[in-house]
Each structure stands twice: as C-alpha cells, then as structure tokens.
Amino acid sequence: MSHLIRLRTFAMGCDFEVFAFGEDRGLLRSAAEAALEEIERIEQLLSHYLPESEVSYINAHAFREPVRVHPEVFSLIERAVRLCEQTGGAFDITVMPLVRCWGFYAGAGHVPSPRTLARARQRVGCSQLRLDAQNQMLAFAREGVEIHLGAIGKGYAVDRAIEVLREAGVEAAMVHGGHSSVRAYGTPTDTEGWQVRLPHPLHQERSMAYLLLRDRAISTSAATEQYFERKGRRYGHILDPRTGLPVQNELLSVSVLAADATVADALSTAFFVLGETGIREYVHAHPGVQALLLRRQDEQPEWLG
Ligand code: ADP
Ligand code: MG
C-alpha cells in the first residue's frame, strides 16, 4: 500500500512543507524529517536575522578583509552572481542598502532623499563582490556593501530538501516554502504530477492557476505582499537595483517554471524587475524556462515561453 507523509516546519519567515510518497512508511517519515532538518540547516547558514549565520559573518567582516566562506555558501553566491549577470543586474544579492533606505527592512516604508538614495546606490551591484574561487574567499569593494539571499535562499532550501528525499530513496516528493517556491519529482499514484495551486495575488482564496508539477520547480513573486503608500503611489518591496527605485510596472505577479527552485526563485524576482519585454527576451533565450504573468488589467494570467 502507498502512503503520503506530510510534515511542516517554520523557517526563513514562512511555512515549509514536505510531502513524501511511497510504500515504506518508516522510510518516508525519516526522510521527511531529514528534509526538514536540512531546511533548518540552510536557514542557519543563510539567515540575515541570526547573528551567528555564515551570511552575518560575511557581512560583518568582508569589507575589511577577504573572508573564507563555507563552500556551500560560496557556491550559492557564485550562482547568484551568475544570475545577476544573466538578468542584466535585475536580480542582485547586494540590493540590501536600497532595501534599507526605502525602509523595507525594519520600521515603516518611506521615500528616501536623493542624497541617501545616491549613497545607497554606490554600495549596490555584483561588481562590489570580489570572489576568489580558488581560495573560496569573498571580499567587499567597500564598507556598507551587504549580501542578502532572501530572494534565492528559499528556493535553495527547497532544492536541498528535495535532494535529501531523493537520496533517501523516496519514490515521489514535493516541497514548498511558503507556497512561493515549490519543487516536485515523481508522481503520486495515477496522476501526471503534483497538483500545485497558485493563489490569485489580490484574492488569496481565489486561484490564478493550477498546474501539475513533475521534475520541475515553480516560484512566484508578487506586487502585493509588502508595500507602503505615499501620495497615492504604491511602493513595493522588490527594488530595481539598476535604478534604485521600487519596481512599478503592469505586473501583479510573475511565476517562473525552471529545472530547480534556486533558479526559479531568483528568476521570479528578476522577472518582476525586468517587466514583460525583458521576460519575453529571457524565456526566448532560455528554452527551459517559462513564465506565468498576471497583468494588473487582466483577469487571466498568460504563459510565456
Ligand atoms: P518572497 O519574499 O515573497 O519570496 P522574493 O523571492 O521576490 O519574494 O524576494 C524578495 C526579497 O528579496 C525582498 O524582500 C528583498 O529583501 C529582496 N530583493 C528585493 N529586490 C531584489 C532584487 N532586485 N534582487 C534580489 N533581491 C531583491
Ligand atoms: Mg525570489
């Protein structure tokens, strides 16, 4: 007889869930527990909020001297820098000084003065990161540079959990982080894949789309989660690192289908910044990537790629 085990943990500010499907109940349970532990381990490495995390250590020291980085974190930073280059700087793990100056990190959102904004912009850009692959060292070009893996870390944690389940011999599994990053492999009985519901960004109880996910990942970024309003304008928490301004375009939400959740997570943020024209160019050049866009004026989302 087949079983489906479902376990959950709170990490990285959201609920992660693991679904493991197969015949051996004991194996499913121990594998699902190990997958949750893996997610918690990744949080300990990447968290901005934990002062003892690897990322916090880097941020506290890398402007003074090169820091030797945990190999796994080093590889993730390298992948993030490649995604920054591939998206023309739309996805950028050095965006934090901008996030702070618009008040999205702590406290209330506010419009910064031109001077504050200009100063923050000088500390942003992947060229601020000096990576030495041979020695696994990282140095910042100047004081005030920071790395923040918030727009890629959830996807990475999902990928690692999937790897743990696969290595344990679980037949089919799905993992999601806060529903915004999902990855699945194999299928539960009699289906083509794992059913994933994408809620409408404005009405969570309504569905924007359903899909059957198999051996792929999907990640969503939306305009509606965190924002503040000033003088009738809405400022959202995804920033355009190229201009220093919160993204304002016709998109309400962007979901990205890709081979793994790390890439899907980073690209959903990047696509939000790039807007429709940039998304069309990217998916045209990358056949393994598809995007589901919901525009403000539209009832239904549209697939690109
Ligand atoms: P969610 O938090 O809903 O998963 P994202 O994956 O899009 O959403 O990540 C958004 C977070 O990433 C923001 O809260 C901010 O800290 C950071 N961020 C904002 N703009 C960018 C950007 N252009 N590139 C990388 N990270 C960003
Ligand atoms: Mg993201």
Short mmCIF file of C-alpha atoms in Angstrom, two decimals, residues 141-251:
data_model
loop_
_atom_site.label_atom_id
_atom_site.label_comp_id
_atom_site.label_asym_id
_atom_site.label_seq_id
_atom_site.Cartn_x
_atom_site.Cartn_y
_atom_site.Cartn_z
CA ALA A 141 34.79 46.50 -2.52
CA ARG A 142 33.78 49.00 0.19
CA GLU A 143 32.17 49.48 3.55
CA GLY A 144 28.37 49.31 3.58
CA VAL A 145 28.16 46.51 1.00
CA GLU A 146 26.00 43.60 2.16
CA ILE A 147 24.80 40.32 0.74
CA HIS A 148 21.23 39.18 1.25
CA LEU A 149 20.00 35.84 -0.07
CA GLY A 150 16.31 36.47 0.65
CA ALA A 151 15.22 36.19 -2.97
CA ILE A 152 17.10 32.93 -3.67
CA GLY A 153 17.52 31.20 -0.27
CA LYS A 154 14.02 29.76 -0.03
CA GLY A 155 14.45 28.13 -3.42
CA TYR A 156 17.84 26.77 -2.42
CA ALA A 157 16.39 25.27 0.78
CA VAL A 158 13.64 23.60 -1.29
CA ASP A 159 16.26 22.14 -3.66
CA ARG A 160 18.35 20.79 -0.79
CA ALA A 161 15.29 19.18 0.85
CA ILE A 162 14.36 17.52 -2.47
CA GLU A 163 17.91 16.17 -2.74
CA VAL A 164 17.70 14.67 0.76
CA LEU A 165 14.39 12.94 -0.08
CA ARG A 166 15.73 11.57 -3.35
CA GLU A 167 18.92 10.27 -1.74
CA ALA A 168 16.86 8.56 0.96
CA GLY A 169 15.07 6.61 -1.79
CA VAL A 170 11.67 8.34 -1.61
CA GLU A 171 9.71 7.47 -4.75
CA ALA A 172 7.99 10.83 -5.28
CA ALA A 173 8.02 14.08 -3.32
CA MET A 174 7.05 17.72 -3.27
CA VAL A 175 8.49 20.51 -1.11
CA HIS A 176 7.37 24.12 -0.86
CA GLY A 177 8.49 27.19 1.07
CA GLY A 178 5.57 29.47 1.90
CA HIS A 179 3.89 28.21 -1.32
CA SER A 180 6.04 30.73 -3.24
CA SER A 181 8.80 28.23 -4.12
CA VAL A 182 7.76 24.67 -4.99
CA ARG A 183 9.61 21.70 -6.44
CA ALA A 184 8.46 18.15 -7.12
CA TYR A 185 9.72 14.90 -8.57
CA GLY A 186 7.99 11.66 -9.49
CA THR A 187 4.23 11.36 -9.17
CA PRO A 188 1.75 10.16 -6.58
CA THR A 189 -0.45 7.28 -7.89
CA ASP A 190 -2.49 7.73 -11.08
CA THR A 191 -1.56 11.34 -11.79
CA GLU A 192 0.75 13.12 -14.15
CA GLY A 193 2.36 15.13 -11.38
CA TRP A 194 1.78 17.02 -8.13
CA GLN A 195 -1.11 19.42 -8.19
CA VAL A 196 0.01 22.95 -7.33
CA ARG A 197 -2.47 25.78 -6.81
CA LEU A 198 -1.30 29.32 -7.50
CA PRO A 199 -3.47 31.72 -5.49
CA HIS A 200 -4.57 35.00 -7.03
CA PRO A 201 -2.24 37.71 -5.62
CA LEU A 202 -5.16 40.00 -4.69
CA HIS A 203 -7.64 37.36 -3.52
CA GLN A 204 -5.77 34.51 -1.85
CA GLU A 205 -8.90 32.34 -1.67
CA ARG A 206 -9.28 32.52 -5.45
CA SER A 207 -6.96 30.56 -7.70
CA MET A 208 -4.97 32.12 -10.50
CA ALA A 209 -3.91 28.77 -11.97
CA TYR A 210 -3.44 25.08 -11.28
CA LEU A 211 -0.65 23.01 -12.65
CA LEU A 212 0.70 19.51 -12.42
CA LEU A 213 4.30 19.79 -11.39
CA ARG A 214 6.72 16.99 -12.13
CA ASP A 215 10.53 17.08 -12.03
CA ARG A 216 10.46 20.86 -12.12
CA ALA A 217 10.17 23.88 -9.84
CA ILE A 218 7.94 26.94 -9.79
CA SER A 219 8.43 30.16 -7.86
CA THR A 220 6.23 33.25 -7.59
CA SER A 221 6.95 36.91 -6.82
CA ALA A 222 4.03 39.28 -6.40
CA ALA A 223 3.48 43.03 -6.10
CA THR A 224 1.03 42.68 -3.30
CA GLU A 225 2.88 41.20 -0.34
CA GLN A 226 4.77 44.12 1.17
CA TYR A 227 4.34 47.75 0.20
CA PHE A 228 3.69 51.23 1.54
CA GLU A 229 1.68 54.09 0.05
CA ARG A 230 2.70 57.71 -0.15
CA LYS A 231 0.84 60.43 -2.02
CA GLY A 232 -1.33 57.93 -3.86
CA ARG A 233 1.62 55.91 -5.13
CA ARG A 234 2.33 52.37 -4.09
CA TYR A 235 5.92 51.32 -3.37
CA GLY A 236 6.59 47.56 -3.29
CA HIS A 237 9.37 45.53 -1.67
CA ILE A 238 11.07 44.42 -4.89
CA LEU A 239 13.59 47.01 -6.00
CA ASP A 240 15.17 47.67 -9.34
CA PRO A 241 18.90 47.55 -8.50
CA ARG A 242 19.67 49.36 -11.76
CA THR A 243 17.69 52.48 -10.82
CA GLY A 244 17.47 52.18 -7.04
CA LEU A 245 13.66 52.51 -7.22
CA PRO A 246 10.86 50.13 -6.20
CA VAL A 247 9.55 48.31 -9.25
CA GLN A 248 6.45 49.88 -10.76
CA ASN A 249 5.08 48.14 -13.79
CA GLU A 250 1.99 46.47 -15.13
CA LEU A 251 2.68 43.14 -13.39
#
